[in-house]
Amino acid sequence: MQATEKAQLKIRDKEVELPVLVGTEGQVGIDITKLKQQAGCTTYDIGFANTASCISNITYVDGINGVLRYRGFNIEDLVEHCSFIEVAYLLVHGVLPTAAELKKFSRYLNQHSMIHENMHHFFNGFPADSHPMAILASMVTSLSSFYPSLTHKDPTFDITGARLISKVRTIAAFSFKKSQGEPVVYPRHDLSFCANFLNMMFSSPVNPYEIRPEVVRILNKLLILHVDHGQNCSTTAVRLIGSARANLYASISAGICALWGPLHGGANQAVIEMLKRIKNDQRNIKKYVDMAKDKNSPFRLPGFGHAVYKNYDPRARICRKMCDELFGSLQTSDPLLDIARELEHIALNDDYFIERHLYPNVDFYTGILYRAMGIPTNMLTVMFTIGRLPGWIAQWKESTEEESAKIFRPRQIYNGPTRLDFIPIDQRKKA
Ligand code: ACO
């Protein structure tokens, strides 16, 4: 990317000119890569909240206007017209697939959906109450022992990417079956990606699962909504580990661990837990809203607020609508959905949330939708992971293919003690 403008910076007795990069959507970034040499200083930006760590062609997020696009396509169009694997192809390859390309990609997904028989033993070693995210992260790291570990610029990337997308879905369903003490259900070549997952989760030798097209449709949409979101915490973890030239499995495993956190993808589980608490606490919604506003309490409303969106998260808007679609077609209801809607209404009319631009994020309604499909609460972040994988793979590929790729190495502003004289142990006093 060529700089066409310059920014001036004056610091102490030095004046420096810094190149200004302008993205295709008009985003302006001051290039400070040479600042240390030019002015002998660094920049300070806690949590990198206003720092672009890369130049990327993958996902565009406009947090002020609530816009999200993958490879230039609006999320609303992709959710309406595509399957999850079509969008996965778009992310990884950069273009929408032709019918023939999609067929080939589906074939890869089918061919690589099984996991090595020796890996089955691993499931038995985990305690029954293990969190499925712990199992998933360990199993994904283990994949590098069983399958060729892709480093960068590998011609077999297509197969490894498909292998990972397919196997993570299988591992997720197997870990659920193991937690239930039930035999695992193998993937079937005649089923689509999402139908296969539901079948592996809910079918049993005594009770075959009835695959309902409306549930499959919603699952496709949900996974599409999770696919990518720029340089968030987990994607940055994937890029960071990849920057050390670690293999794809190790990098993705780091992303899984980051996503697990309740401030990130783990928020969908936290939302359902909070809604259950409210239901069992005499449905006292206001109590939880007040607690979230109380600066003496560490509690925050999970599923509310976003580092980038200062407007309604477009993904949350789609999920809100999908609740009507799914509950209508299943002819069922969920008391947690009513609580969520009331909670949203109260928060959106409260000055605290209005002043801080806090709106529901993607995690606010997804848990309720997954619950309606029968997905248990501790599997919710796993569902997010299955959806996010194509994004991580695309981001890993983009970052490792860059000619000028550098290892991530942020600076710090040291604020500890200056040089101290060493004190031998027998002369040290208790602090
Ligand atoms: N409940 C109550 N107050 C909140 C919330 C919330 N959910 N989110 C932010 N605030 C308040 C903060 O306390 C702060 O108030 P102050 O200005 O009086 O100190 C103000 O809003 C700004 O908050 P920050 O922490 O600066 O916002 P940031 O953009 O850094 O944080 C985050 C974003 C982490 C998502 C935050 O909104 C949050 O903790 N939300 C709840 C967890 C959640 O839903 N995470 C999922 C995000 S989506 C995703 O990762 C897939």
Coordinates of C-alpha atoms and ligand atoms in Angstrom, one line a residue:
M1 CA 0.0 0.0 0.0
Q2 CA 1.5 3.4 -1.1
A3 CA 1.3 6.4 1.2
T4 CA 0.0 9.4 -0.6
E5 CA 0.0 11.9 2.3
K6 CA 2.2 12.7 5.3
A7 CA 1.5 13.6 8.9
Q8 CA 3.7 15.9 11.0
L9 CA 4.8 15.0 14.5
K10 CA 6.6 17.4 16.8
I11 CA 8.2 15.8 19.8
R12 CA 10.7 17.7 22.0
D13 CA 13.2 19.2 19.6
K14 CA 12.4 16.9 16.7
E15 CA 10.0 17.2 13.9
V16 CA 9.3 14.1 11.8
E17 CA 7.1 13.3 8.8
L18 CA 5.2 10.1 8.9
P19 CA 3.5 8.4 5.9
V20 CA -0.3 8.3 6.0
L21 CA -2.1 5.2 4.6
V22 CA -5.6 5.4 3.4
G23 CA -7.7 2.2 3.1
T24 CA -10.2 1.5 0.3
E25 CA -13.1 2.6 2.6
G26 CA -11.3 5.8 3.6
Q27 CA -9.8 4.7 6.9
V28 CA -6.7 6.8 7.7
G29 CA -3.7 5.3 9.5
I30 CA -0.4 7.0 10.4
D31 CA 2.5 4.6 9.6
I32 CA 4.7 4.7 12.7
T33 CA 6.9 1.8 11.8
K34 CA 10.0 4.0 11.4
L35 CA 9.1 6.3 14.4
K36 CA 11.7 4.7 16.7
Q37 CA 14.5 5.4 14.2
Q38 CA 13.2 8.8 13.3
A39 CA 12.3 10.2 16.8
G40 CA 13.6 7.7 19.3
C41 CA 10.2 7.1 20.8
T42 CA 7.3 4.6 20.7
T43 CA 3.5 5.0 20.9
Y44 CA 1.2 4.0 23.8
D45 CA -2.1 2.4 23.0
I46 CA -3.3 0.1 25.7
G47 CA -5.0 -3.1 24.3
F48 CA -4.0 -1.8 20.8
A49 CA -7.5 -0.3 20.7
N50 CA -6.5 2.3 18.2
T51 CA -3.7 0.5 16.4
A52 CA -3.9 -1.3 13.1
S53 CA -1.6 -4.3 13.4
C54 CA -1.9 -5.2 9.7
I55 CA -3.3 -4.3 6.3
S56 CA -6.1 -6.7 5.5
N57 CA -8.4 -7.5 2.5
I58 CA -10.7 -9.8 4.4
T59 CA -13.4 -8.1 6.6
Y60 CA -14.7 -4.5 6.8
V61 CA -16.3 -3.4 10.0
D62 CA -17.8 0.1 10.4
G63 CA -18.7 0.3 14.1
I64 CA -20.3 3.7 13.9
N65 CA -22.8 2.8 11.1
G66 CA -23.1 -0.8 12.0
V67 CA -21.7 -2.3 8.8
L68 CA -20.0 -5.6 8.4
R69 CA -18.7 -7.0 5.1
Y70 CA -16.7 -10.1 4.2
R71 CA -14.5 -9.7 1.1
G72 CA -16.8 -6.7 0.2
F73 CA -20.1 -8.5 0.5
N74 CA -22.7 -7.3 3.1
I75 CA -23.3 -9.7 5.9
E76 CA -27.1 -9.4 5.3
D77 CA -26.7 -10.6 1.7
L78 CA -24.5 -13.5 2.6
V79 CA -26.8 -14.7 5.4
E80 CA -29.8 -14.5 3.1
H81 CA -28.3 -16.2 0.1
C82 CA -25.4 -18.5 1.0
S83 CA -24.6 -21.6 2.9
F84 CA -21.9 -21.6 5.6
I85 CA -19.5 -23.5 3.4
E86 CA -20.0 -21.1 0.5
V87 CA -19.0 -18.2 2.9
A88 CA -16.1 -20.3 4.3
Y89 CA -14.8 -20.7 0.7
L90 CA -15.2 -16.9 0.1
L91 CA -13.2 -16.1 3.2
V92 CA -10.4 -18.6 2.5
H93 CA -10.1 -18.0 -1.2
G94 CA -11.2 -14.4 -1.5
V95 CA -14.0 -15.0 -4.1
L96 CA -17.4 -16.6 -4.1
P97 CA -17.1 -20.1 -5.5
T98 CA -18.6 -21.3 -8.8
A99 CA -20.9 -24.4 -8.5
A100 CA -18.0 -26.6 -9.5
E101 CA -15.6 -25.0 -6.9
L102 CA -18.2 -25.4 -4.2
K103 CA -18.7 -29.1 -5.1
K104 CA -14.9 -29.7 -4.9
F105 CA -14.7 -27.8 -1.5
S106 CA -17.7 -29.9 -0.2
R107 CA -15.9 -33.1 -1.3
Y108 CA -12.7 -32.0 0.6
L109 CA -14.9 -31.4 3.7
N110 CA -16.4 -34.8 3.4
Q111 CA -13.1 -36.6 2.7
H112 CA -11.5 -35.1 5.8
S113 CA -14.3 -35.2 8.3
M114 CA -13.2 -38.2 10.3
I115 CA -10.6 -38.0 13.1
H116 CA -7.8 -40.4 13.5
E117 CA -8.9 -43.5 15.5
N118 CA -6.0 -43.0 18.0
M119 CA -7.4 -39.5 18.8
H120 CA -10.6 -41.1 20.1
H121 CA -8.7 -42.3 23.2
F122 CA -7.9 -38.7 24.2
F123 CA -11.6 -38.0 24.8
N124 CA -11.7 -40.7 27.5
G125 CA -8.8 -39.0 29.4
F126 CA -10.8 -35.8 30.1
P127 CA -12.9 -35.6 33.3
A128 CA -16.6 -35.9 32.5
D129 CA -17.2 -32.2 33.4
S130 CA -14.5 -30.8 31.3
H131 CA -15.4 -27.7 29.4
P132 CA -15.7 -28.5 25.7
M133 CA -13.5 -25.5 24.8
A134 CA -10.7 -27.1 26.8
I135 CA -11.1 -30.3 24.9
L136 CA -11.4 -28.6 21.5
A137 CA -8.2 -26.5 22.1
S138 CA -6.2 -29.6 23.1
M139 CA -7.5 -31.7 20.3
V140 CA -6.8 -29.1 17.6
T141 CA -3.2 -28.8 18.9
S142 CA -3.0 -32.6 18.8
L143 CA -4.0 -32.6 15.1
S144 CA -0.5 -31.4 14.2
S145 CA 0.8 -34.7 15.5
F146 CA -1.5 -36.7 13.3
Y147 CA -1.7 -34.7 10.1
P148 CA 1.0 -32.7 8.2
S149 CA 1.5 -29.4 10.0
L150 CA 1.0 -26.6 7.6
T151 CA 3.5 -23.8 8.0
H152 CA 3.4 -21.0 5.5
K153 CA 3.1 -20.9 1.7
D154 CA 2.1 -24.6 1.4
P155 CA 0.5 -25.9 -1.8
T156 CA -1.7 -28.2 0.2
F157 CA -3.3 -25.3 2.0
D158 CA -6.8 -26.1 0.5
I159 CA -6.8 -29.5 1.9
T160 CA -5.5 -28.5 5.3
G161 CA -8.0 -25.7 5.6
A162 CA -10.9 -28.0 4.7
R163 CA -9.5 -30.6 7.0
L164 CA -9.5 -28.3 9.9
I165 CA -13.0 -26.9 9.3
S166 CA -14.4 -30.4 8.9
K167 CA -12.6 -32.0 11.8
V168 CA -13.3 -29.2 14.3
R169 CA -17.0 -29.9 13.7
T170 CA -16.5 -33.6 14.2
I171 CA -14.4 -33.0 17.4
A172 CA -17.1 -30.7 18.8
A173 CA -19.9 -33.2 18.3
F174 CA -17.7 -36.1 19.6
S175 CA -16.9 -34.2 22.8
F176 CA -20.6 -33.5 23.4
K177 CA -21.4 -37.2 22.9
K178 CA -18.6 -38.2 25.3
S179 CA -19.8 -35.8 27.9
Q180 CA -23.2 -37.5 27.7
G181 CA -21.6 -40.9 28.0
E182 CA -23.1 -41.9 24.6
P183 CA -21.4 -43.5 21.6
V184 CA -20.1 -41.1 19.0
V185 CA -21.9 -40.7 15.7
Y186 CA -19.7 -40.7 12.6
P187 CA -20.1 -38.0 9.9
R188 CA -22.2 -39.0 6.8
H189 CA -21.2 -38.1 3.3
D190 CA -24.8 -37.7 2.2
L191 CA -25.5 -34.8 4.6
S192 CA -24.7 -31.1 4.3
F193 CA -22.1 -29.6 6.7
C194 CA -24.7 -28.3 9.1
A195 CA -27.1 -31.2 8.9
N196 CA -24.2 -33.5 9.5
F197 CA -23.2 -31.6 12.7
L198 CA -26.8 -31.8 14.0
N199 CA -27.0 -35.5 13.2
M200 CA -23.6 -36.2 15.0
M201 CA -24.8 -34.2 18.0
F202 CA -28.3 -35.6 18.5
S203 CA -28.6 -38.9 16.7
S204 CA -28.3 -42.1 18.7
P205 CA -28.5 -45.8 17.9
V206 CA -31.9 -45.9 19.6
N207 CA -33.2 -42.5 18.6
P208 CA -32.4 -41.3 15.1
Y209 CA -32.4 -37.5 14.8
E210 CA -35.0 -35.9 12.6
I211 CA -33.2 -33.3 10.5
R212 CA -35.4 -30.3 10.0
P213 CA -34.5 -28.0 7.1
E214 CA -35.6 -24.8 9.1
V215 CA -33.1 -25.7 11.9
V216 CA -30.3 -26.4 9.3
R217 CA -31.1 -23.1 7.7
I218 CA -30.8 -21.2 11.0
L219 CA -27.6 -23.0 11.9
N220 CA -26.1 -22.0 8.5
K221 CA -27.0 -18.4 9.2
L222 CA -25.6 -18.4 12.7
L223 CA -22.3 -19.8 11.6
I224 CA -22.0 -17.2 8.8
L225 CA -22.5 -14.5 11.3
H226 CA -19.5 -15.8 13.3
V227 CA -17.2 -16.2 10.4
D228 CA -14.9 -13.1 10.8
H229 CA -14.7 -9.8 12.5
G230 CA -11.4 -8.1 11.7
Q231 CA -8.6 -8.0 14.3
N232 CA -10.5 -9.0 17.4
C233 CA -8.8 -10.7 20.4
S234 CA -8.9 -14.3 19.1
T235 CA -8.0 -13.4 15.5
T236 CA -5.1 -11.3 16.8
A237 CA -4.0 -14.4 18.9
V238 CA -4.1 -16.5 15.7
R239 CA -2.0 -13.9 13.8
L240 CA 0.4 -13.5 16.7
I241 CA 1.2 -17.2 17.1
G242 CA 1.4 -17.5 13.3
S243 CA 3.8 -14.6 13.1
A244 CA 6.4 -16.8 14.9
R245 CA 5.9 -19.3 12.0
A246 CA 4.0 -21.7 14.3
N247 CA 1.9 -24.2 12.3
L248 CA -1.8 -23.6 11.5
Y249 CA -3.1 -26.0 14.2
A250 CA -1.1 -24.3 17.0
S251 CA -2.2 -20.9 15.8
I252 CA -5.9 -21.8 15.7
S253 CA -5.7 -23.5 19.1
A254 CA -4.5 -20.1 20.5
G255 CA -7.5 -18.5 18.9
I256 CA -9.8 -21.0 20.5
C257 CA -8.4 -20.2 23.9
A258 CA -8.8 -16.5 23.4
L259 CA -12.3 -16.9 22.2
W260 CA -13.2 -18.8 25.3
G261 CA -12.9 -15.7 27.5
P262 CA -16.2 -14.2 28.8
L263 CA -15.3 -10.8 27.5
H264 CA -15.1 -12.3 24.0
G265 CA -16.8 -15.4 22.5
G266 CA -17.5 -16.8 26.0
A267 CA -20.1 -14.1 26.4
N268 CA -22.8 -16.2 24.7
Q269 CA -22.5 -18.7 27.5
A270 CA -22.5 -15.9 30.1
V271 CA -25.7 -14.4 28.6
I272 CA -27.6 -17.7 29.0
E273 CA -26.3 -18.1 32.5
M274 CA -27.4 -14.6 33.4
L275 CA -30.9 -15.0 31.9
K276 CA -31.3 -18.2 33.9
R277 CA -30.2 -16.4 37.1
I278 CA -32.7 -13.6 36.4
K279 CA -35.5 -16.2 35.8
N280 CA -34.7 -17.9 39.1
D281 CA -34.3 -14.6 40.9
Q282 CA -38.0 -13.7 40.6
R283 CA -37.4 -12.4 37.1
N284 CA -35.9 -9.2 38.6
I285 CA -34.4 -7.8 35.4
K286 CA -33.9 -4.3 36.9
K287 CA -31.6 -5.7 39.6
Y288 CA -29.2 -7.0 37.0
V289 CA -29.3 -3.8 35.0
D290 CA -28.5 -1.8 38.2
M291 CA -25.7 -4.2 39.1
A292 CA -24.2 -3.7 35.6
K293 CA -24.3 0.1 36.1
D294 CA -22.8 -0.1 39.6
K295 CA -19.1 0.8 39.5
N296 CA -18.5 -1.0 42.7
S297 CA -19.6 -4.3 41.1
P298 CA -17.5 -6.2 38.6
F299 CA -20.6 -7.4 36.9
R300 CA -21.2 -6.2 33.3
L301 CA -24.2 -7.2 31.2
P302 CA -22.9 -10.0 29.0
G303 CA -23.9 -9.6 25.3
F304 CA -23.9 -5.8 25.6
G305 CA -21.3 -3.4 24.4
H306 CA -18.6 -3.8 21.8
A307 CA -15.1 -2.6 21.3
V308 CA -15.9 -1.5 17.7
Y309 CA -19.7 -1.1 17.4
K310 CA -21.0 2.0 19.0
N311 CA -24.3 1.3 17.3
Y312 CA -26.5 -1.8 17.1
D313 CA -24.3 -4.8 16.0
P314 CA -25.7 -5.8 12.6
R315 CA -25.2 -9.5 13.6
A316 CA -27.4 -9.0 16.7
R317 CA -30.1 -7.4 14.6
I318 CA -30.1 -10.4 12.3
C319 CA -30.2 -12.9 15.3
R320 CA -33.1 -10.9 16.9
K321 CA -35.1 -11.5 13.7
M322 CA -34.1 -15.1 13.5
C323 CA -35.6 -15.8 16.9
D324 CA -39.0 -15.0 15.5
E325 CA -38.3 -17.3 12.5
L326 CA -37.0 -20.2 14.5
F327 CA -39.4 -20.2 17.4
G328 CA -42.3 -19.7 14.9
S329 CA -41.3 -22.6 12.7
L330 CA -40.6 -24.9 15.7
Q331 CA -43.9 -23.7 17.3
T332 CA -42.1 -23.4 20.6
S333 CA -41.2 -20.6 23.1
D334 CA -38.4 -19.9 25.6
P335 CA -38.9 -17.8 28.8
L336 CA -35.3 -16.7 28.4
L337 CA -36.2 -15.0 25.1
D338 CA -38.9 -13.0 26.8
I339 CA -36.4 -12.0 29.5
A340 CA -33.8 -11.1 26.9
R341 CA -36.2 -8.9 25.0
E342 CA -37.3 -7.1 28.1
L343 CA -33.8 -6.6 29.3
E344 CA -32.8 -5.2 25.9
H345 CA -35.7 -2.7 26.1
I346 CA -34.8 -1.6 29.6
A347 CA -31.1 -1.2 28.8
L348 CA -31.7 0.7 25.5
N349 CA -33.9 3.2 27.4
D350 CA -31.5 3.7 30.2
D351 CA -29.2 6.8 30.2
Y352 CA -26.1 4.7 31.3
F353 CA -26.3 2.5 28.2
I354 CA -27.4 5.4 25.9
E355 CA -24.5 7.6 26.9
R356 CA -22.0 4.8 26.5
H357 CA -23.4 3.6 23.2
L358 CA -23.9 0.1 24.6
Y359 CA -26.1 -2.1 22.4
P360 CA -26.7 -5.9 22.2
N361 CA -23.7 -7.6 20.4
V362 CA -23.7 -10.8 18.5
D363 CA -23.7 -12.9 21.6
F364 CA -26.9 -11.6 23.1
Y365 CA -29.3 -13.7 21.0
T366 CA -27.2 -16.5 19.6
G367 CA -27.3 -18.6 22.8
I368 CA -31.1 -18.5 22.8
L369 CA -31.2 -19.7 19.1
Y370 CA -28.7 -22.5 19.8
R371 CA -30.7 -23.5 22.9
A372 CA -33.8 -23.9 20.8
M373 CA -31.8 -26.4 18.6
G374 CA -30.9 -28.4 21.7
I375 CA -27.3 -27.2 22.0
P376 CA -26.3 -27.1 25.7
T377 CA -25.0 -23.9 27.3
N378 CA -21.4 -25.1 27.7
M379 CA -21.2 -25.8 23.9
L380 CA -22.2 -22.3 22.9
T381 CA -18.6 -21.0 22.5
V382 CA -17.8 -24.1 20.6
M383 CA -20.5 -23.2 18.1
F384 CA -18.9 -19.7 17.8
T385 CA -15.5 -21.5 17.2
I386 CA -16.9 -23.7 14.3
G387 CA -18.2 -20.5 12.7
R388 CA -15.1 -18.5 13.3
L389 CA -12.7 -21.0 11.8
P390 CA -12.8 -20.0 8.1
G391 CA -12.0 -16.4 9.3
W392 CA -9.0 -17.5 11.4
I393 CA -7.7 -19.6 8.5
A394 CA -8.1 -16.7 6.0
Q395 CA -6.4 -14.3 8.5
W396 CA -3.5 -16.8 9.2
K397 CA -3.1 -17.3 5.4
E398 CA -3.1 -13.6 4.7
S399 CA -0.6 -12.8 7.5
T400 CA 1.8 -15.6 6.7
E401 CA 1.8 -14.9 2.9
E402 CA 2.8 -11.3 3.3
E403 CA 6.3 -10.7 1.9
S404 CA 7.0 -8.2 4.6
A405 CA 5.5 -10.3 7.4
K406 CA 7.2 -9.6 10.8
I407 CA 7.0 -11.4 14.1
F408 CA 4.6 -9.6 16.5
R409 CA 6.6 -7.7 19.0
P410 CA 4.9 -4.8 20.7
R411 CA 6.8 -2.4 22.9
Q412 CA 6.2 -1.4 26.5
I413 CA 6.8 1.8 28.5
Y414 CA 8.8 0.5 31.4
N415 CA 7.6 2.0 34.7
G416 CA 9.4 -0.3 37.3
P417 CA 12.3 0.6 39.6
T418 CA 15.5 2.0 38.0
R419 CA 18.8 0.3 38.7
L420 CA 19.0 -1.1 42.3
D421 CA 22.1 -2.4 44.1
F422 CA 21.9 -6.1 44.7
I423 CA 21.4 -7.2 48.3
P424 CA 22.8 -10.6 49.5
I425 CA 20.1 -12.8 51.1
D426 CA 21.4 -12.6 54.7
Q427 CA 21.2 -8.8 54.5
R428 CA 17.6 -8.5 53.2
K429 CA 14.9 -7.0 55.4
K430 CA 11.2 -8.1 55.3
A431 CA 9.3 -5.7 53.1
Ligands
ACO1 N1 -22.3 -3.7 31.0 C1 -22.1 -2.5 31.7 N2 -21.2 -1.6 31.4 C2 -20.5 -1.7 30.3 C3 -20.6 -2.9 29.5 C4 -21.6 -3.8 29.8 N3 -21.7 -4.9 29.1 N4 -19.7 -2.8 28.5 C5 -19.1 -1.6 28.6 N5 -19.5 -1.0 29.8 C6 -19.1 0.4 30.2 C7 -17.8 0.3 30.9 O1 -17.9 0.0 32.3 C8 -17.3 1.7 30.6 O2 -17.9 2.6 31.5 P1 -17.1 3.9 32.1 O3 -16.9 4.8 30.8 O4 -18.1 4.5 33.0 O5 -15.9 3.4 32.7 C9 -17.8 2.0 29.2 O6 -19.0 1.2 29.1 C10 -16.9 1.7 28.1 O7 -16.4 0.4 28.3 P2 -15.1 -0.2 27.8 O8 -14.7 -1.3 28.7 O9 -14.1 0.9 27.6 O10 -15.5 -0.7 26.4 P3 -14.6 -1.7 25.5 O11 -15.0 -1.2 24.2 O12 -13.2 -1.7 25.9 O13 -15.2 -3.1 25.9 C11 -16.4 -5.1 25.8 C12 -15.9 -3.9 25.0 C13 -15.3 -5.9 26.4 C14 -17.1 -6.0 24.8 C15 -17.4 -4.7 26.9 O14 -18.5 -3.9 26.3 C16 -17.9 -5.8 27.7 O15 -17.3 -6.2 28.7 N6 -19.1 -6.4 27.3 C17 -19.7 -7.5 28.0 C18 -19.0 -8.8 27.5 C19 -19.4 -9.1 26.1 O16 -20.6 -9.1 25.7 N7 -18.4 -9.5 25.3 C20 -18.7 -9.9 23.9 C21 -18.3 -8.9 22.9 S1 -18.6 -9.4 21.2 C22 -17.4 -10.5 20.9 O17 -16.3 -10.5 21.4 C23 -17.7 -11.6 20.0

